[in-house]
Amino acid sequence: MVSGFFPRYGMPGGSFLKGMIDTSESILSRFSIEGKIGLCGIALILIVALFAPLLSAYPPDKITGNSLEPPGQKHLLGTDELGMDIWSQICYGARMSLVIGLVVALIAGIGGGILGILAGYLGGMADQLLMRTVDILMALPSFPLLIVISAFMGPSIVNVILVLILFSWAKPARIARAQTLAMKTNTYIIAAKNYGGTPFYILRQHILPEVLPILFVLILGITSYAIVAESGLAFLGLGDPTSKSWGMMLYYATSFKSIYFTPFWQWWLIPPLVALITLVTSLAFISRDLEQVLDPRLRQAGGV
Amino acid sequence: MNEKTRNTLIIRFVITLLVILAINFFLPRMMPGDPFSTTSSDVQGEDIVTMTEEQRQYFISYYGMDLPLHEQFFRYLANMAHGDFGQSIYYKIPVTSVILIHLPWTILIIFCATALSTAVGIILGLISARNRKKRSDRVMMTGLIAFSEIPSFLLGIILLLIFCVWLKLLPLAGAVTPFAHYAGVVDQALDIAHHAFLPVLTLALAQLTGVYLLTRNTLITVSSKDYIRTAYAKGLGERIVWTRHALRNALLPVVTRTGFMIGLMMGGAVLVETVFSYPGIGLTLRSAVVNRDYALIQGILLVTAVSILLCNLLVDQVYRKLDPRVSD
């Protein structure tokens, strides 16, 4: 139970980051073929997102051509109904999806993780209160509520992010708490306490290094959830109309009357569809492999 | 069943319900403005009714909006208890009637999808577990896992493009052919099945891998148990041991999973129904959101939430009946 895959983190002086870099090579070699495909997919999308201004000849939100031009020399993937370049929208949309996914996942994963660790370590009323809140949150029908809350709060990226955070911190909190509870009774932690280790020292030196890898896998999962949820909300017409996310592209394309009776869907609907599926499946492949490499215990802890 | 666990379950149910009701009640009231201070209209040529301060006050007190907030909340709870969800602003009929028109379609596709994914998932899981450690198991598992990661509405769009746009085999939208005259009940049922096929398939495919993995993994755990060895020792054939002894015990977690699946599908149905323009409660929710029909949105949310909670409660009960060990 204790040993884990990162024994060096427990040692005094060994920082998590250093260990991360040391082990990243061995982790990579243990990846399956799907995992490597996933890494390539993510790398591709990251490049597209980072170098969006260089890769696209036109701004994504300016009319630069005729309406619904098919793919060709001037516009790589054609244009949409308003004459905006589809390839530029895909490039800038990658930024939107990644930013939303990462912001939600980092805040929910780290915030929920910290709450869970504290609740598990301190116990008592705070723990009870947190766990009851988590129970209720997990029993709520999240997607219908997401729709309603974003409908009432009005369409804006910040609101979408806030609502997504609200619905995704519960799982990391619960898992971090379970992990902390299981570790708290280990003899080496009790020993550290008896030698005068302050709670802060024990949390930082012993508990955090064990919980972090699990949180990392969860954060990847939440990233994927947030990206799908955002595109789902956008697809329903609840996204930020000024943003050019992939979900908004799907929304505009499918709300175009008689899109399925015209050839337009071939260059207007397919690109965001393929982009989203690539991103989500890549993330899933990576998190599956990481899960197996980093921590075989996750399954029991998470009950997935 | 233990008295204490039953009480905790019911208390949890009631608290969750109250939270949903509270969200439903307070969310619109936290928004700025009120229904009587409209100053612009989206409908062209519509006369904007500007009220005098006196008239506004009259309407506010008419709708009980000048009462203290907690009193309004109790009133709201009482109305909900009577099944009075208010009037739909868009359809101009009671919210309950709107929901009753559309709910059966959603129930139809969710029920069929649950049945389909459970049945196929169990069969595939059984095949995979029997061929464990062989190539076919590995291929099947990797394929299904990769597949399950595609969000249901994207899968829906793909299926729609393949079957309706490219092959032109299935209808693009709706639940029945408009203005159709049916020769008989069979004809009508066929038409409904024809329309429901893709939404059901999409929802079922999205849930298939969950059932499959659960069946496979539980079967593998169960197959190392003593009673399986005993069954083999008795001289029973492989087929009988797998279906009678192993599968029967492995199905217990699948039952729980089915309950959660219905909850997940309720969320997924909103998107899938939008993809296929299927006139269920999800599409109604979407149009209610587009039209800012707040009463309808709240009504649908409540119905969805309550049905998910009830499903979970029901599954819990069924599980206790099926597995006497849980009751202790």
XYZ file of C-alpha atoms in Angstrom:
632
model
C 0.000 0.000 0.000
C 2.691 2.427 1.012
C 5.495 1.753 -1.413
C 3.796 3.086 -4.558
C 5.680 3.904 -7.693
C 7.337 7.015 -6.422
C 9.331 6.010 -3.363
C 11.744 8.861 -3.910
C 9.056 11.493 -3.324
C 8.814 10.423 0.268
C 12.491 11.098 0.836
C 13.527 14.412 2.300
C 14.757 16.801 -0.328
C 13.333 14.956 -3.343
C 10.959 17.366 -5.028
C 7.954 16.180 -6.943
C 8.889 18.081 -10.057
C 12.363 16.581 -10.242
C 10.895 13.124 -9.805
C 8.371 13.867 -12.478
C 11.087 14.671 -15.012
C 13.170 11.661 -13.987
C 10.281 9.262 -14.345
C 8.681 10.795 -17.416
C 10.998 8.795 -19.650
C 10.199 5.491 -17.994
C 6.496 6.320 -18.058
C 6.657 6.974 -21.776
C 8.302 3.639 -22.441
C 5.490 1.869 -20.613
C 2.809 3.489 -22.771
C 0.778 1.244 -25.045
C 0.362 1.930 -28.760
C -2.957 3.669 -28.116
C -1.270 5.858 -25.536
C 1.375 6.895 -28.016
C -1.285 7.672 -30.620
C -3.004 9.768 -27.968
C 0.192 11.679 -27.235
C 0.661 12.400 -30.938
C -2.943 13.626 -31.182
C -2.545 15.961 -28.228
C 0.812 17.216 -29.502
C -0.763 18.001 -32.856
C -3.650 19.920 -31.281
C -1.264 21.772 -28.959
C 0.846 22.863 -31.912
C -2.228 24.005 -33.812
C -3.445 25.929 -30.761
C -0.091 27.547 -29.975
C 0.728 28.572 -33.529
C -2.822 29.398 -34.611
C -1.890 32.878 -35.938
C 0.955 31.437 -38.009
C -0.947 28.448 -39.340
C -4.017 30.305 -40.497
C -4.015 32.997 -43.120
C -7.181 34.722 -41.913
C -8.609 35.892 -38.608
C -11.348 33.469 -37.468
C -13.973 36.130 -36.842
C -13.661 38.290 -39.951
C -15.446 37.860 -43.238
C -12.680 36.970 -45.637
C -14.445 35.214 -48.484
C -17.761 34.433 -50.063
C -20.446 32.602 -48.174
C -20.008 28.807 -48.066
C -17.033 28.523 -50.381
C -15.913 24.891 -50.817
C -12.353 23.984 -49.768
C -9.799 25.298 -52.218
C -6.602 27.262 -52.755
C -7.721 30.397 -50.995
C -9.565 28.820 -48.096
C -8.079 25.506 -47.004
C -11.296 24.112 -45.570
C -13.712 26.495 -47.217
C -15.828 29.115 -45.489
C -18.978 29.121 -43.403
C -22.289 30.812 -43.987
C -20.886 34.252 -43.160
C -17.750 33.770 -45.273
C -15.374 33.154 -42.378
C -12.462 30.773 -42.910
C -13.138 27.341 -41.382
C -9.498 26.312 -40.955
C -8.784 29.483 -38.907
C -11.825 28.739 -36.776
C -10.505 25.225 -36.129
C -7.077 26.604 -35.149
C -8.438 29.236 -32.775
C -11.117 26.840 -31.541
C -8.358 24.503 -30.349
C -7.181 27.291 -28.034
C -10.676 27.744 -26.678
C -11.240 24.049 -26.002
C -7.845 23.521 -24.391
C -8.077 26.625 -22.230
C -11.555 25.752 -20.980
C -10.585 22.135 -20.338
C -7.354 22.959 -18.538
C -8.676 25.856 -16.446
C -11.647 23.815 -15.243
C -9.575 20.710 -14.602
C -6.757 22.481 -12.775
C -9.027 24.504 -10.504
C -11.468 21.657 -9.839
C -8.785 18.978 -9.559
C -6.350 20.867 -7.333
C -9.026 22.685 -5.335
C -11.088 19.544 -4.833
C -7.928 17.578 -4.059
C -6.821 20.025 -1.382
C -10.279 20.065 0.186
C -10.343 16.272 0.171
C -6.883 15.937 1.723
C -7.686 18.462 4.439
C -11.036 16.829 5.170
C -9.478 13.396 5.326
C -6.606 14.559 7.497
C -8.539 16.756 9.904
C -11.696 14.642 10.106
C -14.550 15.752 12.348
C -17.278 18.195 11.404
C -15.460 19.676 8.416
C -15.058 16.211 6.954
C -18.718 15.330 7.495
C -19.880 18.587 5.961
C -17.679 18.204 2.905
C -18.679 14.611 2.286
C -22.400 15.333 2.527
C -21.947 18.182 0.026
C -20.068 15.816 -2.268
C -22.820 13.199 -1.929
C -25.494 15.695 -2.956
C -23.421 17.101 -5.809
C -22.810 13.645 -7.207
C -26.488 12.725 -7.005
C -27.597 15.828 -8.922
C -28.310 15.368 -12.621
C -25.301 17.335 -13.793
C -25.958 17.945 -17.467
C -29.588 19.149 -17.215
C -28.517 21.408 -14.337
C -25.587 22.679 -16.393
C -28.018 23.628 -19.132
C -30.366 25.435 -16.778
C -27.672 27.292 -14.852
C -25.916 28.449 -18.007
C -29.262 29.462 -19.466
C -29.995 31.647 -16.448
C -26.482 32.995 -16.005
C -26.247 34.047 -19.611
C -23.781 32.937 -22.236
C -20.194 33.767 -21.414
C -17.041 31.674 -21.253
C -16.400 32.638 -17.636
C -19.859 31.438 -16.606
C -19.431 28.162 -18.456
C -16.088 27.609 -16.706
C -17.540 28.449 -13.288
C -20.460 26.082 -13.712
C -18.213 23.281 -14.934
C -15.903 23.728 -11.942
C -18.896 23.564 -9.629
C -19.818 20.163 -11.034
C -16.404 18.575 -11.261
C -14.576 19.162 -7.981
C -16.540 16.501 -6.092
C -14.822 13.443 -7.515
C -11.212 14.534 -6.866
C -12.247 15.630 -3.373
C -13.751 12.251 -2.598
C -10.810 10.276 -3.967
C -8.166 12.464 -2.318
C -10.014 12.094 0.976
C -10.228 8.315 0.683
C -6.522 8.130 -0.118
C -5.597 10.405 2.783
C -7.756 8.424 5.195
C -6.129 5.182 4.107
C -2.635 6.633 4.562
C -3.249 8.420 7.826
C -3.123 5.216 9.856
C 0.126 3.994 8.300
C 2.836 3.478 10.873
C 5.400 5.658 9.132
C 3.066 8.619 9.244
C 2.302 8.027 12.892
C 6.031 7.753 13.481
C 6.636 11.041 11.676
C 3.985 12.634 13.864
C 5.581 11.268 17.018
C 8.923 12.717 15.986
C 7.253 16.094 16.053
C 6.285 16.510 12.387
C 3.783 19.333 12.029
C 0.576 18.616 10.079
C 1.871 20.837 7.287
C 5.119 18.863 7.121
C 3.316 15.516 7.018
C 0.879 16.672 4.371
C 3.611 18.085 2.183
C 6.206 15.401 2.688
C 4.161 12.224 2.901
C 0.581 12.613 1.821
C 0.800 15.042 -1.097
C 3.376 13.004 -3.071
C 1.161 9.936 -2.852
C -2.049 11.706 -3.771
C -0.651 13.889 -6.574
C -0.260 11.160 -9.221
C -3.870 10.105 -8.688
C -5.017 13.711 -8.926
C -3.037 14.104 -12.116
C -4.952 11.288 -13.820
C -8.230 12.732 -12.542
C -7.299 16.155 -13.904
C -6.879 14.651 -17.365
C -10.321 13.077 -17.028
C -11.889 16.365 -15.950
C -10.191 18.167 -18.864
C -11.920 15.794 -21.219
C -15.249 16.123 -19.384
C -15.053 19.922 -19.467
C -14.231 20.008 -23.172
C -17.134 17.698 -23.992
C -19.517 19.565 -21.700
C -18.544 22.940 -23.146
C -19.006 21.728 -26.687
C -22.310 20.113 -25.682
C -23.550 23.369 -24.170
C -22.342 25.308 -27.193
C -24.028 22.766 -29.465
C -27.312 23.484 -27.666
C -26.810 27.191 -28.304
C -25.724 28.033 -24.765
C -22.121 28.866 -25.510
C -20.591 32.288 -25.772
C -21.754 33.567 -29.182
C -18.654 35.725 -29.541
C -16.309 32.770 -29.050
C -15.286 30.483 -31.866
C -15.154 27.154 -30.088
C -15.593 23.839 -31.868
C -18.943 23.358 -30.163
C -20.137 26.721 -31.480
C -19.073 25.684 -34.978
C -21.164 22.527 -34.653
C -24.043 24.657 -33.405
C -23.905 27.095 -36.287
C -23.493 24.312 -38.846
C -26.370 22.192 -37.542
C -28.691 25.163 -37.107
C -28.144 26.137 -40.734
C -31.415 25.195 -42.415
C -31.218 22.189 -44.727
C -27.506 21.658 -44.077
C -28.020 17.920 -44.626
C -29.546 18.434 -48.054
C -26.594 20.439 -49.298
C -22.921 19.483 -49.624
C -22.001 22.185 -47.080
C -21.798 19.708 -44.192
C -18.747 18.148 -45.812
C -16.508 21.094 -44.981
C -18.537 22.909 -42.346
C -19.647 20.094 -40.031
C -16.920 17.460 -40.452
C -13.839 19.510 -39.370
C -15.036 20.472 -35.857
C -16.435 16.949 -35.456
C -13.111 15.314 -36.290
C -11.180 17.821 -34.176
C -13.319 17.214 -31.085
C -13.216 13.433 -31.426
C -9.427 13.487 -31.877
C -8.957 15.625 -28.785
C -11.283 13.612 -26.551
C -10.073 10.158 -27.583
C -6.419 11.239 -27.316
C -6.989 12.468 -23.786
C -8.764 9.229 -22.896
C -5.955 7.050 -24.257
C -3.340 9.015 -22.348
C -5.247 8.989 -19.080
C -5.910 5.240 -19.344
C -2.235 4.515 -19.810
C -1.129 6.955 -17.129
C -3.628 5.420 -14.767
C -2.118 2.000 -15.254
C 1.473 3.193 -15.133
C 1.164 5.577 -12.223
C -1.211 3.854 -9.925
C -2.950 0.518 -10.155
C -4.798 1.353 -6.960
C -6.860 4.073 -8.584
C -9.521 1.642 -9.628
C -10.265 0.575 -6.100
C -10.094 4.103 -4.771
C -12.237 5.617 -7.479
C -14.620 2.734 -7.883
C -14.590 3.350 -11.614
C -33.209 -4.375 5.219
C -31.484 -2.407 7.884
C -33.680 0.321 9.362
C -30.786 2.759 9.617
C -29.564 2.440 6.032
C -33.103 2.887 4.811
C -33.424 6.089 6.811
C -30.126 7.502 5.557
C -31.177 6.700 2.007
C -34.497 8.470 2.377
C -32.932 11.455 4.127
C -30.359 11.747 1.342
C -33.128 11.538 -1.251
C -35.134 14.294 0.440
C -32.103 16.560 0.846
C -31.092 16.177 -2.786
C -34.647 16.903 -3.864
C -34.729 20.022 -1.694
C -31.442 21.218 -3.181
C -32.849 20.847 -6.682
C -36.045 22.652 -5.704
C -34.008 25.415 -4.111
C -31.835 25.836 -7.218
C -34.991 25.882 -9.293
C -36.576 28.503 -7.094
C -33.692 30.846 -6.349
C -31.842 30.866 -9.662
C -34.374 32.954 -11.634
C -34.893 35.235 -8.646
C -31.199 35.985 -8.419
C -31.192 37.281 -11.980
C -31.466 41.030 -12.439
C -34.781 42.531 -13.475
C -38.286 41.130 -13.209
C -40.855 39.899 -15.735
C -42.678 43.235 -15.719
C -39.900 45.563 -16.718
C -39.458 44.425 -20.312
C -38.264 47.302 -22.414
C -37.525 45.639 -25.732
C -38.895 42.818 -27.835
C -37.427 40.379 -30.328
C -40.689 40.144 -32.248
C -40.838 42.733 -34.974
C -43.777 45.073 -34.931
C -44.868 43.973 -31.489
C -46.041 46.774 -29.273
C -44.032 46.969 -26.130
C -46.290 47.289 -23.151
C -44.898 49.900 -20.845
C -46.483 49.802 -17.447
C -46.975 52.636 -15.066
C -45.408 52.169 -11.675
C -48.895 51.527 -10.270
C -49.622 48.726 -12.727
C -46.236 47.161 -12.083
C -46.856 47.126 -8.362
C -50.257 45.551 -8.989
C -48.787 42.685 -11.004
C -45.965 42.148 -8.538
C -48.439 41.753 -5.708
C -50.807 39.734 -7.951
C -48.106 37.120 -8.515
C -47.119 37.201 -4.852
C -43.688 38.571 -5.610
C -43.829 41.182 -2.850
C -44.034 38.497 -0.175
C -40.943 37.648 1.871
C -38.685 35.216 0.037
C -39.190 32.311 2.429
C -42.973 32.643 2.112
C -42.660 32.582 -1.678
C -40.513 29.461 -1.369
C -43.142 27.670 0.735
C -45.823 28.679 -1.740
C -43.655 27.307 -4.506
C -43.162 24.012 -2.661
C -46.916 23.733 -2.133
C -47.549 24.337 -5.838
C -44.984 21.701 -6.773
C -46.593 19.232 -4.390
C -49.899 19.791 -6.175
C -48.237 19.155 -9.539
C -48.745 22.795 -10.501
C -45.636 23.795 -12.440
C -47.091 27.011 -13.776
C -47.820 28.162 -17.297
C -45.452 27.750 -20.218
C -44.683 31.185 -21.622
C -43.973 29.901 -25.125
C -46.626 27.210 -25.593
C -49.263 29.135 -23.579
C -50.468 25.928 -21.903
C -49.655 24.471 -18.475
C -46.078 23.182 -18.161
C -47.396 19.800 -17.034
C -49.224 19.294 -20.332
C -46.130 20.223 -22.359
C -44.073 17.722 -20.376
C -46.712 15.005 -20.687
C -46.782 15.386 -24.471
C -43.024 14.983 -24.845
C -41.998 12.727 -21.976
C -43.288 9.457 -23.527
C -40.887 9.817 -26.490
C -37.915 10.218 -24.188
C -39.028 7.301 -22.044
C -39.386 5.203 -25.197
C -35.856 5.825 -26.476
C -34.214 5.639 -23.046
C -35.988 2.383 -22.235
C -35.074 0.779 -25.570
C -31.486 2.039 -25.383
C -31.064 0.708 -21.843
C -32.425 -2.698 -22.828
C -30.301 -2.840 -25.966
C -27.014 -1.774 -24.397
C -27.512 -4.030 -21.378
C -28.284 -7.104 -23.480
C -25.502 -6.572 -26.018
C -23.034 -5.498 -23.333
C -23.636 -8.650 -21.300
C -23.258 -10.911 -24.338
C -20.045 -9.195 -25.463
C -18.719 -9.255 -21.906
C -19.374 -12.963 -21.666
C -17.632 -13.659 -24.970
C -14.694 -11.489 -23.956
C -14.311 -13.079 -20.516
C -14.374 -16.580 -21.961
C -11.617 -15.644 -24.401
C -9.622 -13.828 -21.767
C -5.923 -13.378 -22.509
C -6.554 -14.255 -26.140
C -6.157 -11.831 -28.997
C -9.889 -11.475 -29.643
C -10.499 -10.239 -26.083
C -7.766 -7.632 -26.333
C -8.965 -6.377 -29.728
C -12.561 -6.193 -28.573
C -11.645 -4.352 -25.401
C -9.399 -1.769 -27.049
C -11.925 -1.167 -29.801
C -14.876 -0.711 -27.487
C -12.948 1.534 -25.103
C -11.776 3.792 -27.908
C -15.323 3.878 -29.197
C -16.863 4.724 -25.825
C -14.796 7.872 -25.543
C -16.676 9.541 -28.386
C -19.315 11.740 -26.747
C -22.837 10.597 -27.572
C -23.916 13.658 -29.524
C -20.853 13.535 -31.776
C -21.548 9.848 -32.335
C -25.114 10.826 -33.170
C -23.970 13.318 -35.789
C -21.716 10.661 -37.349
C -24.536 8.101 -37.477
C -26.867 10.727 -38.889
C -24.407 11.603 -41.626
C -23.879 7.939 -42.515
C -27.421 6.582 -42.381
C -29.546 9.595 -43.264
C -27.397 11.798 -45.468
C -25.093 9.346 -47.221
C -27.075 6.089 -47.390
C -30.473 7.828 -47.139
C -31.858 4.809 -45.257
C -33.411 6.500 -42.266
C -35.393 9.696 -41.637
C -33.467 12.820 -40.655
C -35.753 14.129 -37.976
C -38.906 13.666 -35.971
C -40.556 10.734 -34.236
C -43.262 9.944 -36.815
C -43.799 10.731 -40.484
C -45.750 13.999 -40.607
C -49.360 13.754 -41.820
C -49.076 9.998 -42.287
C -52.135 7.764 -42.529
C -51.474 4.356 -41.074
C -52.943 1.146 -42.393
C -52.945 -0.315 -38.916
C -51.227 -0.523 -35.571
C -48.336 -2.544 -37.019
C -47.752 0.077 -39.668
C -47.687 2.821 -37.052
C -45.331 0.865 -34.796
C -42.982 0.331 -37.736
C -42.950 4.034 -38.485
C -42.161 4.862 -34.860
C -39.402 2.235 -34.757
C -37.998 3.590 -38.013
C -37.682 7.045 -36.495
C -36.499 5.920 -33.067
C -33.819 3.597 -34.443
C -30.909 6.044 -34.635
C -31.510 7.900 -31.355
C -31.804 4.547 -29.577
C -28.674 3.228 -31.297
C -26.687 6.342 -30.368
C -27.698 6.273 -26.718
C -27.136 2.520 -26.502
C -23.694 2.646 -28.141
C -22.601 5.378 -25.753
C -23.448 3.159 -22.765
C -22.428 -0.191 -24.237
C -18.790 -0.172 -23.165
C -19.658 0.468 -19.534
C -21.869 -2.603 -19.350
C -19.393 -4.663 -21.355
C -16.406 -3.826 -19.150
C -18.365 -4.374 -15.961
C -19.673 -7.765 -17.084
C -16.254 -8.843 -18.311
C -14.393 -7.798 -15.171
C -16.945 -9.209 -12.743
C -17.051 -12.463 -14.696
C -13.287 -12.754 -14.463
C -13.395 -12.135 -10.713
C -16.245 -14.592 -10.240
C -14.628 -17.296 -12.361
C -11.866 -17.811 -9.792
C -14.358 -18.514 -6.999
C -14.627 -21.896 -5.301
C -18.162 -22.645 -6.441
C -17.071 -22.389 -10.049
C -14.397 -24.983 -9.407
C -17.039 -27.122 -7.671
C -19.314 -26.805 -10.686
C -16.535 -27.970 -12.976
C -15.718 -30.786 -10.540
C -19.323 -31.939 -10.693
C -18.714 -32.524 -14.366
C -20.808 -29.688 -15.734
C -19.973 -28.458 -19.191
C -18.203 -25.163 -19.768
C -21.301 -23.554 -21.247
C -23.502 -24.326 -18.259
C -20.873 -23.203 -15.765
C -20.406 -19.866 -17.509
C -24.088 -19.052 -17.989
C -25.684 -20.630 -14.905
C -23.015 -20.197 -12.269
C -20.736 -17.371 -13.300
C -22.991 -15.033 -15.277
C -25.829 -15.119 -12.780
C -23.555 -13.874 -10.030
C -21.751 -11.420 -12.232
C -25.006 -9.716 -13.212
C -25.558 -8.091 -9.816
C -23.322 -5.054 -10.396
C -24.788 -4.730 -13.882
C -28.188 -4.112 -12.293
C -26.806 -1.166 -10.326
C -25.085 0.110 -13.412
C -28.395 0.068 -15.322
C -29.870 2.465 -12.782
C -27.049 4.946 -13.126
C -27.167 4.521 -16.858
C -30.714 5.841 -16.955
C -29.520 8.939 -15.136
C -26.627 9.463 -17.528
C -28.909 8.949 -20.492
C -31.324 11.623 -19.274
C -28.473 14.087 -19.677
C -27.291 12.585 -22.948
C -30.833 12.497 -24.310
C -30.980 16.305 -24.418
C -28.083 16.374 -26.863
C -29.038 13.260 -28.830
C -32.629 14.416 -29.244
C -31.310 17.745 -30.499
C -29.127 15.975 -33.068
C -32.052 13.948 -34.408
C -34.723 16.614 -33.758
C -36.534 13.919 -31.794
C -39.494 15.537 -30.016
C -38.696 14.264 -26.524
C -38.264 16.189 -23.318
C -34.638 17.010 -24.134
C -35.471 18.820 -27.335
C -38.247 20.612 -25.462
C -35.712 21.695 -22.858
C -33.489 23.030 -25.604
C -36.276 25.014 -27.221
C -37.388 26.245 -23.809
C -33.864 27.507 -23.222
C -33.741 29.199 -26.617
C -37.124 30.843 -25.971
C -36.232 31.681 -22.357
C -39.357 29.824 -21.221
C -38.326 29.767 -17.569
C -41.347 27.954 -16.145
C -40.919 25.138 -18.646
C -37.165 24.898 -18.018
C -37.774 24.546 -14.300
C -40.517 21.991 -14.791
C -38.382 19.819 -17.054
C -35.397 20.049 -14.744
C -37.535 18.953 -11.830
C -39.068 16.025 -13.713
C -35.637 14.905 -14.931
C -34.041 15.197 -11.521
C -36.848 13.383 -9.754
C -36.873 10.541 -12.261
C -33.102 10.102 -11.922
C -33.361 10.072 -8.131
C -36.244 7.609 -8.250
C -34.316 5.335 -10.603
C -31.362 5.267 -8.230
C -33.611 4.544 -5.275
C -35.425 1.811 -7.172
C -32.208 0.153 -8.300
C -30.974 0.171 -4.741
C -34.113 -1.663 -3.656
C -33.915 -4.191 -6.490
C -30.278 -4.821 -5.679
C -31.101 -5.560 -2.057
C -33.773 -8.017 -3.161
C -31.405 -9.764 -5.559
C -28.452 -9.963 -3.227
C -29.428 -10.860 0.338
C -25.855 -10.281 1.485
C -26.230 -6.503 1.079
C -29.078 -6.273 3.579
C -26.951 -7.323 6.518
